[in-house]
């Protein structure tokens, strides 16, 4: 696979994890951490199921990857996530020293990469990952819209 | 105890947790979550020991408190922490719907309450805790200074 095909395949996996989260009543967001082409951590959003307000998909995937690596940092890793990371997750990504972030839909209300505090551009951010946005964004947006529309009924 | 004496007692506990973290080689920060006068979660900073870049004192104390409460939110709770929360932790505090944050030393390089992104004042922050700063700040600052001085030797 070339890089672009690999990116799409990993994002497809993140979308599958997001769909599984929605089936469990969680806001549909999924994340996958990849190192040297291999998945080393993945998760769907799960704050309600886990009684943990920090259990966003990105944080859970990072924790799983760190446990697998036996390291509190993930140099060289790429994180794929279906939605623009929030402020907590953007800062967790920086703390983990993740090299590259690929996300799907933008999140003007809660995001912190191109939206909100734009954390990676701030002087209090001490690590600056490469960022790719918009991959499979329509699929991620549609999932979120369907989820919230169904809950308002 | 009046409120002020209770605040000092809880911060003293957070300082003890920070000292224990330093003894284990972690940056000395400690945190305690209190609800209705009772401690429901507490932790020292532990990213290295736990292989978890999200294992800051605040996040661990919030996770412990949520597990104890069986809830992914902590309405009415107060979080005591020896150092100004970083961006990740400030956002985790907002996600947890913590009512009140009491911290010790300010952190111009990494903080996100009075420093950096000042997250609680941002439009992408959807919960705004009451904030008290500077409680036992000298003790917390001295701990941090001693820790980093010893590591530079």
PDB file of C-alpha atoms in Angstrom:
ATOM      1  CA  UNK A   1       0.000   0.000   0.000  1.00  0.00           C
ATOM      2  CA  UNK A   2       1.199   3.523  -0.646  1.00  0.00           C
ATOM      3  CA  UNK A   3       0.919   6.074   2.176  1.00  0.00           C
ATOM      4  CA  UNK A   4      -2.402   7.410   1.038  1.00  0.00           C
ATOM      5  CA  UNK A   5      -4.005   3.957   0.783  1.00  0.00           C
ATOM      6  CA  UNK A   6      -2.614   3.062   4.220  1.00  0.00           C
ATOM      7  CA  UNK A   7      -4.034   6.276   5.674  1.00  0.00           C
ATOM      8  CA  UNK A   8      -7.465   5.479   4.240  1.00  0.00           C
ATOM      9  CA  UNK A   9      -7.367   1.897   5.526  1.00  0.00           C
ATOM     10  CA  UNK A  10      -6.482   3.038   9.060  1.00  0.00           C
ATOM     11  CA  UNK A  11      -9.174   5.729   8.972  1.00  0.00           C
ATOM     12  CA  UNK A  12     -11.697   3.104   7.850  1.00  0.00           C
ATOM     13  CA  UNK A  13     -10.793   1.114  10.952  1.00  0.00           C
ATOM     14  CA  UNK A  14     -11.290   4.238  13.109  1.00  0.00           C
ATOM     15  CA  UNK A  15     -14.721   4.699  11.496  1.00  0.00           C
ATOM     16  CA  UNK A  16     -15.650   1.099  12.346  1.00  0.00           C
ATOM     17  CA  UNK A  17     -14.636   1.765  15.987  1.00  0.00           C
ATOM     18  CA  UNK A  18     -16.745   4.949  15.987  1.00  0.00           C
ATOM     19  CA  UNK A  19     -19.772   3.020  14.702  1.00  0.00           C
ATOM     20  CA  UNK A  20     -19.342   0.458  17.468  1.00  0.00           C
ATOM     21  CA  UNK A  21     -19.200   3.296  20.025  1.00  0.00           C
ATOM     22  CA  UNK A  22     -22.476   4.716  18.685  1.00  0.00           C
ATOM     23  CA  UNK A  23     -24.111   1.290  18.953  1.00  0.00           C
ATOM     24  CA  UNK A  24     -23.251   1.437  22.674  1.00  0.00           C
ATOM     25  CA  UNK A  25     -24.777   4.906  23.102  1.00  0.00           C
ATOM     26  CA  UNK A  26     -21.491   6.818  23.006  1.00  0.00           C
ATOM     27  CA  UNK A  27     -20.796   9.781  20.711  1.00  0.00           C
ATOM     28  CA  UNK A  28     -19.324   8.103  17.593  1.00  0.00           C
ATOM     29  CA  UNK A  29     -15.602   8.802  17.513  1.00  0.00           C
ATOM     30  CA  UNK A  30     -12.898   6.201  16.863  1.00  0.00           C
ATOM     31  CA  UNK A  31      -9.096   6.307  16.958  1.00  0.00           C
ATOM     32  CA  UNK A  32      -6.190   4.098  15.885  1.00  0.00           C
ATOM     33  CA  UNK A  33      -2.473   4.473  16.698  1.00  0.00           C
ATOM     34  CA  UNK A  34      -0.055   3.089  14.101  1.00  0.00           C
ATOM     35  CA  UNK A  35       3.703   2.597  14.329  1.00  0.00           C
ATOM     36  CA  UNK A  36       5.813   1.266  11.441  1.00  0.00           C
ATOM     37  CA  UNK A  37       2.646   0.241   9.619  1.00  0.00           C
ATOM     38  CA  UNK A  38       1.212  -1.792  12.511  1.00  0.00           C
ATOM     39  CA  UNK A  39      -1.761  -0.908  14.736  1.00  0.00           C
ATOM     40  CA  UNK A  40      -0.475  -0.656  18.313  1.00  0.00           C
ATOM     41  CA  UNK A  41      -3.604   0.771  19.961  1.00  0.00           C
ATOM     42  CA  UNK A  42      -7.206   1.484  19.034  1.00  0.00           C
ATOM     43  CA  UNK A  43     -10.444   2.482  20.741  1.00  0.00           C
ATOM     44  CA  UNK A  44     -13.899   3.917  20.405  1.00  0.00           C
ATOM     45  CA  UNK A  45     -15.146   6.776  22.542  1.00  0.00           C
ATOM     46  CA  UNK A  46     -16.328   5.353  25.902  1.00  0.00           C
ATOM     47  CA  UNK A  47     -16.746   7.900  28.735  1.00  0.00           C
ATOM     48  CA  UNK A  48     -20.201   6.680  29.750  1.00  0.00           C
ATOM     49  CA  UNK A  49     -19.433   2.948  29.599  1.00  0.00           C
ATOM     50  CA  UNK A  50     -16.187   3.417  31.534  1.00  0.00           C
ATOM     51  CA  UNK A  51     -17.367   6.107  33.979  1.00  0.00           C
ATOM     52  CA  UNK A  52     -14.390   8.155  32.820  1.00  0.00           C
ATOM     53  CA  UNK A  53     -14.668  11.677  31.390  1.00  0.00           C
ATOM     54  CA  UNK A  54     -11.167  11.289  29.938  1.00  0.00           C
ATOM     55  CA  UNK A  55     -12.085   8.127  27.983  1.00  0.00           C
ATOM     56  CA  UNK A  56     -12.222   9.783  24.576  1.00  0.00           C
ATOM     57  CA  UNK A  57     -11.182   7.559  21.671  1.00  0.00           C
ATOM     58  CA  UNK A  58      -7.800   9.266  21.282  1.00  0.00           C
ATOM     59  CA  UNK A  59      -6.888   8.981  24.980  1.00  0.00           C
ATOM     60  CA  UNK A  60      -7.896   5.313  25.121  1.00  0.00           C
ATOM     61  CA  UNK A  61      -5.998   4.488  21.918  1.00  0.00           C
ATOM     62  CA  UNK A  62      -2.900   6.318  23.190  1.00  0.00           C
ATOM     63  CA  UNK A  63      -3.067   4.531  26.544  1.00  0.00           C
ATOM     64  CA  UNK A  64      -3.422   1.157  24.818  1.00  0.00           C
ATOM     65  CA  UNK A  65      -0.498   1.922  22.498  1.00  0.00           C
ATOM     66  CA  UNK A  66       1.712   3.067  25.389  1.00  0.00           C
ATOM     67  CA  UNK A  67       0.892  -0.066  27.350  1.00  0.00           C
ATOM     68  CA  UNK A  68       1.746  -2.200  24.306  1.00  0.00           C
ATOM     69  CA  UNK A  69       5.030  -0.315  23.816  1.00  0.00           C
ATOM     70  CA  UNK A  70       5.948  -0.135  27.498  1.00  0.00           C
ATOM     71  CA  UNK A  71       6.640   3.576  27.028  1.00  0.00           C
ATOM     72  CA  UNK A  72       4.882   6.768  28.126  1.00  0.00           C
ATOM     73  CA  UNK A  73       5.725   8.354  24.773  1.00  0.00           C
ATOM     74  CA  UNK A  74       5.053   7.243  21.203  1.00  0.00           C
ATOM     75  CA  UNK A  75       7.740   8.823  18.981  1.00  0.00           C
ATOM     76  CA  UNK A  76       7.219   8.076  15.280  1.00  0.00           C
ATOM     77  CA  UNK A  77       3.583   7.043  15.735  1.00  0.00           C
ATOM     78  CA  UNK A  78       0.595   8.260  13.714  1.00  0.00           C
ATOM     79  CA  UNK A  79      -2.819   8.729  15.334  1.00  0.00           C
ATOM     80  CA  UNK A  80      -5.917   8.435  13.142  1.00  0.00           C
ATOM     81  CA  UNK A  81      -9.154   9.823  14.563  1.00  0.00           C
ATOM     82  CA  UNK A  82     -12.527  10.370  12.930  1.00  0.00           C
ATOM     83  CA  UNK A  83     -13.114  13.827  14.501  1.00  0.00           C
ATOM     84  CA  UNK A  84     -10.848  16.814  15.148  1.00  0.00           C
ATOM     85  CA  UNK A  85      -9.325  16.253  18.604  1.00  0.00           C
ATOM     86  CA  UNK A  86     -10.744  18.290  21.508  1.00  0.00           C
ATOM     87  CA  UNK A  87      -8.527  20.363  23.813  1.00  0.00           C
ATOM     88  CA  UNK A  88      -7.902  17.459  26.212  1.00  0.00           C
ATOM     89  CA  UNK A  89      -6.996  15.072  23.397  1.00  0.00           C
ATOM     90  CA  UNK A  90      -4.817  17.542  21.471  1.00  0.00           C
ATOM     91  CA  UNK A  91      -2.776  18.100  24.635  1.00  0.00           C
ATOM     92  CA  UNK A  92      -2.639  14.335  25.307  1.00  0.00           C
ATOM     93  CA  UNK A  93      -1.316  13.852  21.737  1.00  0.00           C
ATOM     94  CA  UNK A  94       1.406  16.425  22.402  1.00  0.00           C
ATOM     95  CA  UNK A  95       2.230  14.809  25.757  1.00  0.00           C
ATOM     96  CA  UNK A  96       2.570  11.448  23.989  1.00  0.00           C
ATOM     97  CA  UNK A  97       4.965  12.957  21.405  1.00  0.00           C
ATOM     98  CA  UNK A  98       2.906  11.524  18.544  1.00  0.00           C
ATOM     99  CA  UNK A  99       4.597  12.412  15.228  1.00  0.00           C
ATOM    100  CA  UNK A 100       1.542  12.695  12.963  1.00  0.00           C
ATOM    101  CA  UNK A 101      -2.194  13.205  13.437  1.00  0.00           C
ATOM    102  CA  UNK A 102      -4.707  12.360  10.686  1.00  0.00           C
ATOM    103  CA  UNK A 103      -8.302  13.305  11.395  1.00  0.00           C
ATOM    104  CA  UNK A 104     -11.628  13.302   9.589  1.00  0.00           C
ATOM    105  CA  UNK A 105     -14.316  15.873  10.311  1.00  0.00           C
ATOM    106  CA  UNK A 106     -13.608  19.306  11.755  1.00  0.00           C
ATOM    107  CA  UNK A 107     -15.233  20.234  15.095  1.00  0.00           C
ATOM    108  CA  UNK A 108     -15.735  24.014  15.388  1.00  0.00           C
ATOM    109  CA  UNK A 109     -17.597  23.641  18.740  1.00  0.00           C
ATOM    110  CA  UNK A 110     -15.089  21.486  20.562  1.00  0.00           C
ATOM    111  CA  UNK A 111     -11.995  20.987  18.418  1.00  0.00           C
ATOM    112  CA  UNK A 112      -8.545  22.288  19.325  1.00  0.00           C
ATOM    113  CA  UNK A 113      -6.404  21.773  16.227  1.00  0.00           C
ATOM    114  CA  UNK A 114      -7.844  24.057  13.522  1.00  0.00           C
ATOM    115  CA  UNK A 115     -10.617  25.254  15.878  1.00  0.00           C
ATOM    116  CA  UNK A 116     -10.773  26.686  19.392  1.00  0.00           C
ATOM    117  CA  UNK A 117      -7.433  27.025  21.153  1.00  0.00           C
ATOM    118  CA  UNK A 118      -5.453  25.603  18.160  1.00  0.00           C
ATOM    119  CA  UNK A 119      -3.258  23.970  20.736  1.00  0.00           C
ATOM    120  CA  UNK A 120      -0.400  22.796  18.516  1.00  0.00           C
ATOM    121  CA  UNK A 121       0.303  26.440  17.580  1.00  0.00           C
ATOM    122  CA  UNK A 122       0.529  27.671  21.193  1.00  0.00           C
ATOM    123  CA  UNK A 123       3.709  28.480  23.147  1.00  0.00           C
ATOM    124  CA  UNK A 124       2.570  26.165  25.977  1.00  0.00           C
ATOM    125  CA  UNK A 125       2.503  23.247  23.495  1.00  0.00           C
ATOM    126  CA  UNK A 126       5.950  21.674  23.569  1.00  0.00           C
ATOM    127  CA  UNK A 127       5.576  19.174  20.718  1.00  0.00           C
ATOM    128  CA  UNK A 128       4.197  19.861  17.256  1.00  0.00           C
ATOM    129  CA  UNK A 129       2.899  16.893  15.274  1.00  0.00           C
ATOM    130  CA  UNK A 130       2.365  16.958  11.523  1.00  0.00           C
ATOM    131  CA  UNK A 131      -1.397  17.309  10.914  1.00  0.00           C
ATOM    132  CA  UNK A 132      -3.566  16.035   8.035  1.00  0.00           C
ATOM    133  CA  UNK A 133      -7.266  16.893   8.187  1.00  0.00           C
ATOM    134  CA  UNK A 134     -10.397  16.004   6.247  1.00  0.00           C
ATOM    135  CA  UNK A 135      -9.741  12.310   5.503  1.00  0.00           C
ATOM    136  CA  UNK A 136     -13.122  10.549   5.135  1.00  0.00           C
ATOM    137  CA  UNK A 137     -14.624  13.660   6.736  1.00  0.00           C
ATOM    138  CA  UNK A 138     -18.064  13.180   5.172  1.00  0.00           C
ATOM    139  CA  UNK A 139     -18.462   9.697   6.619  1.00  0.00           C
ATOM    140  CA  UNK A 140     -17.479  10.927  10.106  1.00  0.00           C
ATOM    141  CA  UNK A 141     -19.772  13.953   9.924  1.00  0.00           C
ATOM    142  CA  UNK A 142     -22.698  11.825   8.731  1.00  0.00           C
ATOM    143  CA  UNK A 143     -22.185   9.390  11.621  1.00  0.00           C
ATOM    144  CA  UNK A 144     -22.236  12.221  14.170  1.00  0.00           C
ATOM    145  CA  UNK A 145     -25.252  13.903  12.581  1.00  0.00           C
ATOM    146  CA  UNK A 146     -27.247  10.645  12.520  1.00  0.00           C
ATOM    147  CA  UNK A 147     -26.311   9.918  16.126  1.00  0.00           C
ATOM    148  CA  UNK A 148     -27.458  13.281  17.473  1.00  0.00           C
ATOM    149  CA  UNK A 149     -30.559  13.347  15.268  1.00  0.00           C
ATOM    150  CA  UNK A 150     -31.656   9.956  16.654  1.00  0.00           C
ATOM    151  CA  UNK A 151     -31.090  11.121  20.260  1.00  0.00           C
ATOM    152  CA  UNK A 152     -33.211  14.228  19.821  1.00  0.00           C
ATOM    153  CA  UNK A 153     -36.268  12.187  18.784  1.00  0.00           C
TER     154      UNK A 153
ATOM    155  CA  UNK B   1     -13.364  23.055  60.039  1.00  0.00           C
ATOM    156  CA  UNK B   2     -14.311  26.204  58.162  1.00  0.00           C
ATOM    157  CA  UNK B   3     -13.936  26.228  54.383  1.00  0.00           C
ATOM    158  CA  UNK B   4     -10.511  27.767  54.457  1.00  0.00           C
ATOM    159  CA  UNK B   5      -9.120  25.242  56.948  1.00  0.00           C
ATOM    160  CA  UNK B   6     -10.655  22.405  54.913  1.00  0.00           C
ATOM    161  CA  UNK B   7      -9.065  23.764  51.737  1.00  0.00           C
ATOM    162  CA  UNK B   8      -5.667  23.884  53.430  1.00  0.00           C
ATOM    163  CA  UNK B   9      -6.027  20.356  54.810  1.00  0.00           C
ATOM    164  CA  UNK B  10      -6.917  18.960  51.370  1.00  0.00           C
ATOM    165  CA  UNK B  11      -4.058  20.850  49.728  1.00  0.00           C
ATOM    166  CA  UNK B  12      -1.687  19.469  52.380  1.00  0.00           C
ATOM    167  CA  UNK B  13      -2.785  15.980  51.327  1.00  0.00           C
ATOM    168  CA  UNK B  14      -2.146  16.873  47.660  1.00  0.00           C
ATOM    169  CA  UNK B  15       1.347  18.063  48.654  1.00  0.00           C
ATOM    170  CA  UNK B  16       2.019  14.742  50.389  1.00  0.00           C
ATOM    171  CA  UNK B  17       0.968  12.916  47.203  1.00  0.00           C
ATOM    172  CA  UNK B  18       3.274  15.172  45.160  1.00  0.00           C
ATOM    173  CA  UNK B  19       6.188  14.372  47.469  1.00  0.00           C
ATOM    174  CA  UNK B  20       5.527  10.654  47.052  1.00  0.00           C
ATOM    175  CA  UNK B  21       5.513  11.111  43.258  1.00  0.00           C
ATOM    176  CA  UNK B  22       8.901  12.848  43.419  1.00  0.00           C
ATOM    177  CA  UNK B  23      10.312  10.011  45.506  1.00  0.00           C
ATOM    178  CA  UNK B  24       9.364   7.720  42.581  1.00  0.00           C
ATOM    179  CA  UNK B  25      11.108   9.946  40.034  1.00  0.00           C
ATOM    180  CA  UNK B  26       7.958  11.648  38.746  1.00  0.00           C
ATOM    181  CA  UNK B  27       7.500  15.424  38.519  1.00  0.00           C
ATOM    182  CA  UNK B  28       6.010  16.318  41.940  1.00  0.00           C
ATOM    183  CA  UNK B  29       2.345  17.135  41.437  1.00  0.00           C
ATOM    184  CA  UNK B  30      -0.506  15.778  43.569  1.00  0.00           C
ATOM    185  CA  UNK B  31      -4.283  16.050  43.351  1.00  0.00           C
ATOM    186  CA  UNK B  32      -7.317  15.286  45.531  1.00  0.00           C
ATOM    187  CA  UNK B  33     -11.012  15.269  44.591  1.00  0.00           C
ATOM    188  CA  UNK B  34     -13.455  16.088  47.386  1.00  0.00           C
ATOM    189  CA  UNK B  35     -17.242  15.802  47.450  1.00  0.00           C
ATOM    190  CA  UNK B  36     -19.351  16.844  50.443  1.00  0.00           C
ATOM    191  CA  UNK B  37     -16.204  17.078  52.567  1.00  0.00           C
ATOM    192  CA  UNK B  38     -14.987  13.551  51.773  1.00  0.00           C
ATOM    193  CA  UNK B  39     -12.031  12.569  49.584  1.00  0.00           C
ATOM    194  CA  UNK B  40     -13.382  10.478  46.680  1.00  0.00           C
ATOM    195  CA  UNK B  41     -10.214  10.274  44.593  1.00  0.00           C
ATOM    196  CA  UNK B  42      -6.537  11.174  44.891  1.00  0.00           C
ATOM    197  CA  UNK B  43      -3.285  10.600  43.042  1.00  0.00           C
ATOM    198  CA  UNK B  44       0.253  11.694  42.443  1.00  0.00           C
ATOM    199  CA  UNK B  45       1.642  12.337  38.972  1.00  0.00           C
ATOM    200  CA  UNK B  46       2.636   8.976  37.416  1.00  0.00           C
ATOM    201  CA  UNK B  47       3.147   8.993  33.627  1.00  0.00           C
ATOM    202  CA  UNK B  48       6.494   7.185  33.735  1.00  0.00           C
ATOM    203  CA  UNK B  49       5.493   4.543  36.284  1.00  0.00           C
ATOM    204  CA  UNK B  50       2.247   3.817  34.445  1.00  0.00           C
ATOM    205  CA  UNK B  51       3.541   4.152  30.858  1.00  0.00           C
ATOM    206  CA  UNK B  52       0.712   6.628  30.330  1.00  0.00           C
ATOM    207  CA  UNK B  53       1.220  10.200  29.097  1.00  0.00           C
ATOM    208  CA  UNK B  54      -2.262  11.085  30.365  1.00  0.00           C
ATOM    209  CA  UNK B  55      -1.468   9.962  33.932  1.00  0.00           C
ATOM    210  CA  UNK B  56      -1.136  13.440  35.407  1.00  0.00           C
ATOM    211  CA  UNK B  57      -2.251  13.757  39.031  1.00  0.00           C
ATOM    212  CA  UNK B  58      -5.513  15.500  38.109  1.00  0.00           C
ATOM    213  CA  UNK B  59      -6.534  12.926  35.497  1.00  0.00           C
ATOM    214  CA  UNK B  60      -5.754  10.005  37.822  1.00  0.00           C
ATOM    215  CA  UNK B  61      -7.619  11.620  40.725  1.00  0.00           C
ATOM    216  CA  UNK B  62     -10.633  12.332  38.471  1.00  0.00           C
ATOM    217  CA  UNK B  63     -10.631   8.744  37.139  1.00  0.00           C
ATOM    218  CA  UNK B  64     -10.487   7.375  40.684  1.00  0.00           C
ATOM    219  CA  UNK B  65     -13.294   9.670  41.832  1.00  0.00           C
ATOM    220  CA  UNK B  66     -15.492   8.770  38.848  1.00  0.00           C
ATOM    221  CA  UNK B  67     -14.934   5.078  39.466  1.00  0.00           C
ATOM    222  CA  UNK B  68     -15.855   5.536  43.132  1.00  0.00           C
ATOM    223  CA  UNK B  69     -18.980   7.476  42.188  1.00  0.00           C
ATOM    224  CA  UNK B  70     -19.995   5.249  39.263  1.00  0.00           C
ATOM    225  CA  UNK B  71     -20.420   8.386  37.172  1.00  0.00           C
ATOM    226  CA  UNK B  72     -18.492   9.949  34.283  1.00  0.00           C
ATOM    227  CA  UNK B  73     -19.139  13.386  35.752  1.00  0.00           C
ATOM    228  CA  UNK B  74     -18.446  14.869  39.194  1.00  0.00           C
ATOM    229  CA  UNK B  75     -20.965  17.683  39.756  1.00  0.00           C
ATOM    230  CA  UNK B  76     -20.411  19.486  43.037  1.00  0.00           C
ATOM    231  CA  UNK B  77     -16.862  18.213  43.467  1.00  0.00           C
ATOM    232  CA  UNK B  78     -13.754  20.261  44.266  1.00  0.00           C
ATOM    233  CA  UNK B  79     -10.354  19.334  42.819  1.00  0.00           C
ATOM    234  CA  UNK B  80      -7.236  20.357  44.736  1.00  0.00           C
ATOM    235  CA  UNK B  81      -3.942  20.255  42.836  1.00  0.00           C
ATOM    236  CA  UNK B  82      -0.515  21.520  43.779  1.00  0.00           C
ATOM    237  CA  UNK B  83       0.256  23.041  40.341  1.00  0.00           C
ATOM    238  CA  UNK B  84      -1.819  25.006  37.841  1.00  0.00           C
ATOM    239  CA  UNK B  85      -3.461  22.408  35.563  1.00  0.00           C
ATOM    240  CA  UNK B  86      -2.003  21.933  32.075  1.00  0.00           C
ATOM    241  CA  UNK B  87      -4.119  22.114  28.924  1.00  0.00           C
ATOM    242  CA  UNK B  88      -4.997  18.412  29.003  1.00  0.00           C
ATOM    243  CA  UNK B  89      -5.975  18.513  32.673  1.00  0.00           C
ATOM    244  CA  UNK B  90      -7.952  21.766  32.457  1.00  0.00           C
ATOM    245  CA  UNK B  91     -10.023  20.259  29.650  1.00  0.00           C
ATOM    246  CA  UNK B  92     -10.427  17.006  31.619  1.00  0.00           C
ATOM    247  CA  UNK B  93     -11.681  19.065  34.592  1.00  0.00           C
ATOM    248  CA  UNK B  94     -14.258  20.745  32.336  1.00  0.00           C
ATOM    249  CA  UNK B  95     -15.280  17.376  30.850  1.00  0.00           C
ATOM    250  CA  UNK B  96     -15.776  16.028  34.377  1.00  0.00           C
ATOM    251  CA  UNK B  97     -18.003  19.011  35.293  1.00  0.00           C
ATOM    252  CA  UNK B  98     -15.969  19.692  38.427  1.00  0.00           C
ATOM    253  CA  UNK B  99     -17.496  22.636  40.299  1.00  0.00           C
ATOM    254  CA  UNK B 100     -14.403  24.139  41.884  1.00  0.00           C
ATOM    255  CA  UNK B 101     -10.643  23.993  41.292  1.00  0.00           C
ATOM    256  CA  UNK B 102      -8.131  25.000  43.973  1.00  0.00           C
ATOM    257  CA  UNK B 103      -4.500  25.001  42.907  1.00  0.00           C
ATOM    258  CA  UNK B 104      -1.134  25.957  44.348  1.00  0.00           C
ATOM    259  CA  UNK B 105       1.701  27.253  42.176  1.00  0.00           C
ATOM    260  CA  UNK B 106       1.174  28.926  38.804  1.00  0.00           C
ATOM    261  CA  UNK B 107       2.780  27.332  35.730  1.00  0.00           C
ATOM    262  CA  UNK B 108       3.521  29.919  33.033  1.00  0.00           C
ATOM    263  CA  UNK B 109       5.275  27.342  30.802  1.00  0.00           C
ATOM    264  CA  UNK B 110       2.576  24.662  30.785  1.00  0.00           C
ATOM    265  CA  UNK B 111      -0.484  25.902  32.653  1.00  0.00           C
ATOM    266  CA  UNK B 112      -3.871  26.503  31.020  1.00  0.00           C
ATOM    267  CA  UNK B 113      -5.961  28.301  33.667  1.00  0.00           C
ATOM    268  CA  UNK B 114      -4.301  31.701  34.225  1.00  0.00           C
ATOM    269  CA  UNK B 115      -1.512  30.863  31.726  1.00  0.00           C
ATOM    270  CA  UNK B 116      -1.351  29.615  28.130  1.00  0.00           C
ATOM    271  CA  UNK B 117      -4.721  28.933  26.502  1.00  0.00           C
ATOM    272  CA  UNK B 118      -6.701  29.958  29.640  1.00  0.00           C
ATOM    273  CA  UNK B 119      -9.067  27.185  28.723  1.00  0.00           C
ATOM    274  CA  UNK B 120     -11.941  27.967  31.126  1.00  0.00           C
ATOM    275  CA  UNK B 121     -12.386  31.352  29.397  1.00  0.00           C
ATOM    276  CA  UNK B 122     -12.612  29.916  25.864  1.00  0.00           C
ATOM    277  CA  UNK B 123     -15.787  29.442  23.777  1.00  0.00           C
ATOM    278  CA  UNK B 124     -14.876  25.768  23.204  1.00  0.00           C
ATOM    279  CA  UNK B 125     -14.928  25.218  26.992  1.00  0.00           C
ATOM    280  CA  UNK B 126     -18.471  24.201  27.896  1.00  0.00           C
ATOM    281  CA  UNK B 127     -18.179  24.172  31.697  1.00  0.00           C
ATOM    282  CA  UNK B 128     -16.701  26.889  33.878  1.00  0.00           C
ATOM    283  CA  UNK B 129     -15.542  25.880  37.361  1.00  0.00           C
ATOM    284  CA  UNK B 130     -14.896  28.345  40.144  1.00  0.00           C
ATOM    285  CA  UNK B 131     -11.108  28.776  40.464  1.00  0.00           C
ATOM    286  CA  UNK B 132      -8.968  29.567  43.522  1.00  0.00           C
ATOM    287  CA  UNK B 133      -5.226  29.876  42.951  1.00  0.00           C
ATOM    288  CA  UNK B 134      -2.099  30.275  45.060  1.00  0.00           C
ATOM    289  CA  UNK B 135      -2.979  28.035  48.027  1.00  0.00           C
ATOM    290  CA  UNK B 136       0.288  26.746  49.554  1.00  0.00           C
ATOM    291  CA  UNK B 137       1.954  27.937  46.341  1.00  0.00           C
ATOM    292  CA  UNK B 138       5.386  28.376  47.909  1.00  0.00           C
ATOM    293  CA  UNK B 139       5.512  24.785  49.118  1.00  0.00           C
ATOM    294  CA  UNK B 140       4.537  23.475  45.663  1.00  0.00           C
ATOM    295  CA  UNK B 141       7.024  25.715  43.861  1.00  0.00           C
ATOM    296  CA  UNK B 142       9.828  24.720  46.218  1.00  0.00           C
ATOM    297  CA  UNK B 143       9.076  21.029  45.650  1.00  0.00           C
ATOM    298  CA  UNK B 144       9.253  21.468  41.884  1.00  0.00           C
ATOM    299  CA  UNK B 145      12.409  23.576  42.036  1.00  0.00           C
ATOM    300  CA  UNK B 146      14.189  21.051  44.266  1.00  0.00           C
ATOM    301  CA  UNK B 147      13.127  18.193  42.013  1.00  0.00           C
ATOM    302  CA  UNK B 148      14.459  19.758  38.819  1.00  0.00           C
ATOM    303  CA  UNK B 149      17.600  21.057  40.530  1.00  0.00           C
ATOM    304  CA  UNK B 150      18.440  17.541  41.721  1.00  0.00           C
ATOM    305  CA  UNK B 151      17.883  16.096  38.232  1.00  0.00           C
ATOM    306  CA  UNK B 152      20.186  18.577  36.571  1.00  0.00           C
ATOM    307  CA  UNK B 153      23.105  17.531  38.750  1.00  0.00           C
TER     308      UNK B 153
END
